[in-house]
Amino acid sequence: FTRSLSITTPEQTIEKAKGETAYLPCKFTLSPEDQGPLDIEWLLSPSDNQKVDQVIILYSGDKIYDNYYQDLKGRVHFTSSDLKSGDASINVTNLQLSDIGTYQCKVKKAPGVANKKFLLTVLVKPSGTRCFIDGSEEIGNDFKLKCEPKEGSLPLRYEWQKLSDSQKMPTSWLPEMTSPVISVKNATSEYSGTYSCTVKNRVGSDQCLLRLDVVPPSNRAGTIAGAIIGILLALVLISLIVFCCRKKRREEKYEKEVHHDIREDVPPPKSRTSTARSYIGSNHSSLGSMSPSNMEGYSKTQYNQVPSEDFERAPQSPTLPPAKFKYTYKTDGITVV
Ligand SMILES: *[C@@H]1O[C@H](CO)[C@@H](O)[C@H](O)[C@H]1NC(C)=O
Ligand SMILES: *[C@@H]1O[C@H](CO)[C@@H](O)[C@H](O)[C@H]1NC(C)=O
């Protein structure tokens, strides 16, 4: 038996990513007793058990036939140009998930026969991975960090990393570092930073980044509320200013009219108790020459200028206003005023 036809390639499982090319090896040796014509046949037992074994490619009578199986049309080829030399390997290009199954290489050269099975697995690389926060990232809150690939064959492995600052993951997260979801409890601002999630399977990997900003609870709602209140206050302030300006202008206009009326039509008031005079006087200090503040200043100045000890009532010119002759001094017994 050892001298008979045999396939030297060991049985194996081949794992490839969708879209790639799978090389299914099938090398064989002949013995001198194998004298018949060489026939090579590849069969596929699809993983879908409903389907029966299918011939996918055939070499017979020195010719290649590869148009048997619609699903693999144009995607299956012998890799060797000289099959008789002992290489019956095939390539399946642009792999699809439907290509998953058991491939059988059958070599016949009478009286020798041999066959080997190869399991082909097609996996989808992880891709379109999205990192996001499920919940509100506030101090004291519980929320979740999630890592979700859009596609990718199982089993998937996850790995979270902190990229910023100390690059140290919070210790309470460590048990979930290899899980698609990290459950954050009682968040603190120290959790803030940039994180990455890497998703891997046997044929590829993908990564996404996540920026976490743990803020005080009031901040988020507070910022929005604050902005609204700010706008409202500004509006109130603007309308107040507009209102005041208008009112002042109206008042000024009114006063001018009143002033005008007094000057033109009303005779000058005779006494200080005149209502019109006191009205104007109280509003326009420039007009109120007899206002209490002016009087006070006047008397104060007078008092300060007169040294009380030297004060002597001037006997002469009683008709003159005393205010102008308040300052007196003595020289050689003569009083000069
Ligand atoms: C078969 O596929 C492998 C990659 O899996 C490639 O390196 C090789 O060149 C291919 N052979 C042919 C004949 O297309
Ligand atoms: C949350 O953490 C703070 C300190 O960071 C601690 O004082 C508080 O007790 C914690 N609350 C809970 C419910 O664990």
XYZ file of C-alpha atoms and ligand atoms in Angstrom:
365
model
C 0.000 0.000 0.000
C 2.809 2.421 0.756
C 3.892 2.297 -2.887
C 0.427 3.233 -4.132
C -0.916 6.740 -5.020
C -1.090 8.978 -1.966
C -1.905 12.597 -1.136
C 0.994 13.998 0.908
C -0.721 17.205 2.112
C -2.159 16.722 5.584
C -5.824 17.415 6.286
C -6.332 20.884 7.607
C -8.632 23.770 8.230
C -8.083 26.890 6.191
C -9.314 30.185 7.509
C -9.547 33.262 5.334
C -11.235 36.621 5.298
C -14.109 37.406 3.009
C -12.843 38.716 -0.319
C -9.457 37.054 -0.007
C -8.114 34.069 -1.933
C -7.959 30.616 -0.333
C -5.220 28.251 -1.365
C -6.356 24.639 -0.942
C -3.239 22.455 -1.218
C -3.360 18.899 -2.559
C -0.030 17.362 -3.475
C 0.183 13.691 -4.429
C 2.742 11.025 -5.351
C 2.214 8.179 -7.816
C 3.591 4.694 -7.703
C 4.901 2.766 -10.697
C 1.828 0.495 -10.514
C -0.553 3.434 -11.213
C -0.816 3.131 -14.972
C -4.351 4.349 -15.762
C -5.310 7.889 -16.899
C -5.018 10.664 -14.287
C -8.318 12.059 -12.991
C -8.493 14.873 -10.437
C -11.746 15.992 -8.891
C -12.579 18.579 -6.252
C -15.880 18.244 -4.424
C -17.555 20.654 -2.087
C -19.834 19.642 0.768
C -21.327 23.021 1.668
C -21.794 23.800 5.352
C -25.467 24.077 4.532
C -26.495 20.468 5.072
C -29.403 20.785 2.682
C -27.022 20.841 -0.244
C -25.432 17.672 -1.669
C -21.787 17.301 -2.609
C -20.936 19.231 -5.716
C -18.132 18.806 -8.200
C -16.444 22.180 -8.500
C -13.511 21.452 -10.789
C -12.381 18.427 -12.760
C -9.278 17.331 -14.615
C -9.858 14.378 -16.932
C -8.395 13.272 -20.246
C -5.825 16.045 -19.976
C -8.582 18.680 -19.864
C -9.877 21.000 -17.156
C -13.610 21.441 -16.504
C -14.528 24.122 -14.028
C -18.053 25.154 -14.876
C -20.007 22.846 -12.566
C -21.007 24.909 -9.630
C -22.719 28.230 -10.163
C -21.722 29.744 -6.807
C -18.023 29.349 -7.618
C -18.209 30.267 -11.287
C -14.929 31.827 -12.393
C -13.492 31.725 -8.879
C -11.875 28.287 -8.743
C -8.608 27.382 -10.518
C -5.830 24.800 -10.386
C -2.684 26.528 -9.230
C -0.256 24.272 -11.140
C 0.055 24.328 -14.880
C 1.337 20.739 -14.810
C -1.050 18.625 -12.756
C 0.722 15.394 -13.728
C 3.765 16.523 -11.769
C 1.784 15.861 -8.549
C 0.121 19.155 -7.652
C -3.679 19.230 -7.627
C -3.955 22.352 -5.462
C -6.633 24.938 -6.169
C -7.248 28.589 -5.397
C -10.674 29.954 -4.613
C -10.679 33.700 -5.200
C -12.904 36.485 -3.824
C -14.148 34.358 -0.977
C -17.789 34.544 0.072
C -19.478 33.311 3.218
C -21.302 30.764 1.025
C -17.918 29.174 0.207
C -17.677 27.800 3.727
C -17.628 24.013 3.668
C -15.607 20.847 3.296
C -13.532 20.577 0.135
C -12.417 17.145 -0.987
C -9.489 16.495 -3.279
C -9.828 13.131 -5.126
C -6.987 11.791 -7.248
C -7.380 8.663 -9.367
C -4.846 6.818 -11.440
C -5.890 3.231 -11.616
C -5.486 1.251 -9.658
C -4.497 4.007 -7.217
C -7.097 6.269 -5.596
C -6.746 8.784 -2.797
C -8.667 11.682 -1.257
C -8.207 14.320 1.421
C -10.622 16.761 3.046
C -10.000 20.382 3.857
C -12.262 22.570 5.847
C -12.554 26.095 4.540
C -13.806 28.808 6.859
C -14.519 32.292 5.630
C -14.515 34.997 8.247
C -15.531 38.635 8.044
C -12.979 41.112 9.351
C -14.274 43.493 11.983
C -15.135 46.825 10.379
C -17.187 49.968 10.840
C -16.524 49.858 14.577
C -18.203 52.580 16.599
C -17.262 53.714 20.103
C -19.897 55.599 22.076
C -21.116 56.529 25.540
C -24.473 55.183 26.628
C -25.723 57.493 29.358
C -24.700 60.917 30.532
C -21.052 61.409 31.426
C -21.486 63.306 34.661
C -19.682 63.071 37.981
C -21.347 60.501 40.228
C -23.289 58.976 37.338
C -23.361 55.442 36.011
C -23.006 55.033 32.243
C -21.602 52.609 29.707
C -18.781 52.782 27.204
C -19.656 50.696 24.177
C -17.672 49.329 21.296
C -19.695 47.975 18.386
C -18.313 46.685 15.096
C -20.762 46.954 12.202
C -19.659 43.498 11.045
C -17.119 40.898 11.975
C -17.156 37.125 12.433
C -17.240 35.602 15.857
C -15.364 35.077 18.026
C -14.499 38.746 18.504
C -11.967 39.913 21.025
C -12.099 43.400 22.477
C -9.419 45.477 24.070
C -9.859 48.892 25.649
C -6.948 51.222 26.245
C -6.520 54.686 27.625
C -4.461 56.798 25.253
C -4.306 60.078 27.137
C -2.797 61.224 30.411
C -1.437 58.408 32.530
C -2.615 55.806 29.985
C -3.840 53.872 32.984
C -7.327 52.483 32.865
C -9.328 53.102 36.040
C -8.754 50.002 38.147
C -12.464 49.351 38.573
C -12.723 48.956 34.803
C -9.993 46.339 34.474
C -12.325 43.309 34.662
C -14.175 44.664 31.630
C -11.152 45.726 29.608
C -11.720 42.860 27.179
C -15.473 43.240 26.939
C -17.507 45.187 24.358
C -19.126 47.193 27.158
C -17.528 48.887 30.144
C -19.999 49.713 32.906
C -18.855 52.887 34.598
C -20.103 53.372 38.153
C -20.011 56.600 40.173
C -17.935 58.442 37.565
C -15.198 60.854 38.575
C -13.498 63.505 36.483
C -10.311 61.391 36.571
C -12.000 59.043 34.105
C -11.878 61.774 31.461
C -9.593 61.121 28.542
C -9.262 59.451 25.166
C -9.875 55.735 24.958
C -9.492 53.267 22.136
C -11.274 50.009 21.537
C -9.653 47.408 19.315
C -11.821 44.599 17.959
C -10.063 41.533 16.626
C -10.954 38.209 15.164
C -8.729 35.631 13.533
C -8.620 37.406 10.198
C -8.435 41.093 11.044
C -8.885 43.959 13.446
C -10.533 47.357 13.649
C -10.326 50.259 16.072
C -12.390 53.195 17.252
C -11.649 56.120 19.552
C -13.771 57.631 22.271
C -13.387 60.983 24.032
C -14.767 60.938 27.565
C -15.352 64.181 29.484
C -16.758 63.601 32.937
C -18.257 66.929 34.020
C -20.143 68.139 37.104
C -23.866 67.285 36.885
C -25.010 70.892 36.742
C -22.705 71.747 33.886
C -24.624 70.182 31.068
C -28.119 71.309 31.997
C -26.631 74.384 33.649
C -24.879 75.519 30.495
C -28.054 75.320 28.474
C -30.182 76.917 31.204
C -27.471 79.517 31.789
C -27.386 80.428 28.121
C -31.173 80.814 28.009
C -31.240 82.898 31.197
C -28.365 84.988 29.890
C -30.202 85.730 26.660
C -33.389 86.570 28.544
C -31.506 88.894 30.921
C -29.829 90.610 27.995
C -33.210 91.104 26.332
C -34.693 92.513 29.538
C -31.697 94.838 29.959
C -31.905 96.065 26.370
C -35.634 96.761 26.643
C -35.057 98.554 29.975
C -32.379 100.775 28.427
C -34.581 101.541 25.453
C -37.521 102.305 27.741
C -35.451 104.561 30.032
C -33.926 106.503 27.137
C -37.311 107.120 25.631
C -38.732 108.205 28.993
C -35.818 110.560 29.698
C -36.071 112.136 26.265
C -39.786 112.624 26.750
C -39.174 114.181 30.174
C -36.478 116.523 28.855
C -38.765 117.608 26.082
C -41.531 118.255 28.639
C -39.239 120.255 30.938
C -37.986 122.415 28.096
C -41.559 123.190 27.231
C -42.318 124.016 30.873
C -39.222 126.241 31.180
C -40.067 127.981 27.949
C -43.604 128.602 29.103
C -42.416 130.179 32.368
C -39.928 132.497 30.705
C -42.273 133.611 27.990
C -45.682 133.637 29.521
C -45.442 133.673 33.288
C -44.020 136.773 35.015
C -40.919 136.098 37.130
C -41.900 134.868 40.555
C -41.722 137.416 43.312
C -41.183 135.224 46.250
C -38.969 132.222 46.789
C -41.982 130.216 47.816
C -43.340 130.332 44.252
C -44.205 126.799 43.280
C -42.885 127.230 39.750
C -39.549 128.535 40.971
C -39.044 125.866 43.552
C -40.022 123.205 41.041
C -37.330 124.341 38.617
C -34.878 125.015 41.411
C -35.094 121.522 42.767
C -34.564 119.967 39.347
C -31.862 122.261 38.018
C -29.234 123.027 40.595
C -27.653 125.576 38.242
C -30.706 127.728 38.612
C -31.074 127.257 42.352
C -28.676 129.966 43.560
C -30.431 129.949 46.889
C -30.407 126.216 47.370
C -29.411 125.016 50.829
C -26.092 123.582 49.614
C -25.011 126.911 48.152
C -26.046 128.791 51.254
C -24.134 126.410 53.432
C -20.986 126.798 51.323
C -21.330 130.529 51.395
C -21.739 130.836 55.152
C -18.940 128.366 55.765
C -16.524 130.407 53.657
C -17.574 133.528 55.463
C -17.035 131.951 58.844
C -13.631 130.562 57.932
C -12.397 133.903 56.663
C -13.277 135.650 59.880
C -11.065 134.946 62.899
C -13.569 135.118 65.737
C -11.207 136.870 68.247
C -10.355 139.653 65.801
C -13.906 140.233 64.774
C -15.096 143.719 65.489
C -18.204 145.249 64.214
C -17.262 148.023 61.821
C -18.838 151.246 63.068
C -18.688 153.060 59.731
C -20.758 152.727 56.587
C -23.681 150.809 57.938
C -25.284 151.032 54.491
C -22.638 148.860 52.893
C -23.262 145.151 52.918
C -21.409 143.726 55.888
C -20.257 140.732 53.937
C -17.615 142.725 52.048
C -16.009 144.186 55.216
C -15.735 141.283 57.476
C -11.923 141.104 57.498
C -10.307 143.524 60.021
C -6.886 143.989 61.565
C -5.131 146.411 63.932
C -2.003 148.458 63.267
C -0.509 150.843 65.888
C -3.705 151.100 67.811
C -5.701 152.057 64.685
C -8.234 149.573 63.540
C -8.129 149.166 59.779
C -11.154 147.630 58.198
C -3.208 31.319 -5.073
O -3.456 32.148 -3.943
C -2.297 32.490 -3.240
C -2.753 33.330 -2.072
O -3.620 32.596 -1.277
C -1.347 33.242 -4.126
O -0.177 33.558 -3.413
C -1.028 32.457 -5.366
O -0.234 33.233 -6.244
C -2.275 32.041 -6.050
N -1.947 31.192 -7.189
C -2.468 31.379 -8.381
C -1.981 30.426 -9.449
O -3.316 32.191 -8.624
C -18.937 57.991 44.745
O -17.604 58.421 44.864
C -17.379 59.402 45.858
C -15.913 59.777 45.810
O -15.446 59.827 44.535
C -17.777 58.869 47.230
O -17.635 59.876 48.188
C -19.216 58.384 47.181
O -19.548 57.783 48.406
C -19.402 57.395 46.063
N -20.811 57.033 45.974
C -21.223 55.796 45.805
C -22.694 55.616 45.733
O -20.438 54.878 45.706
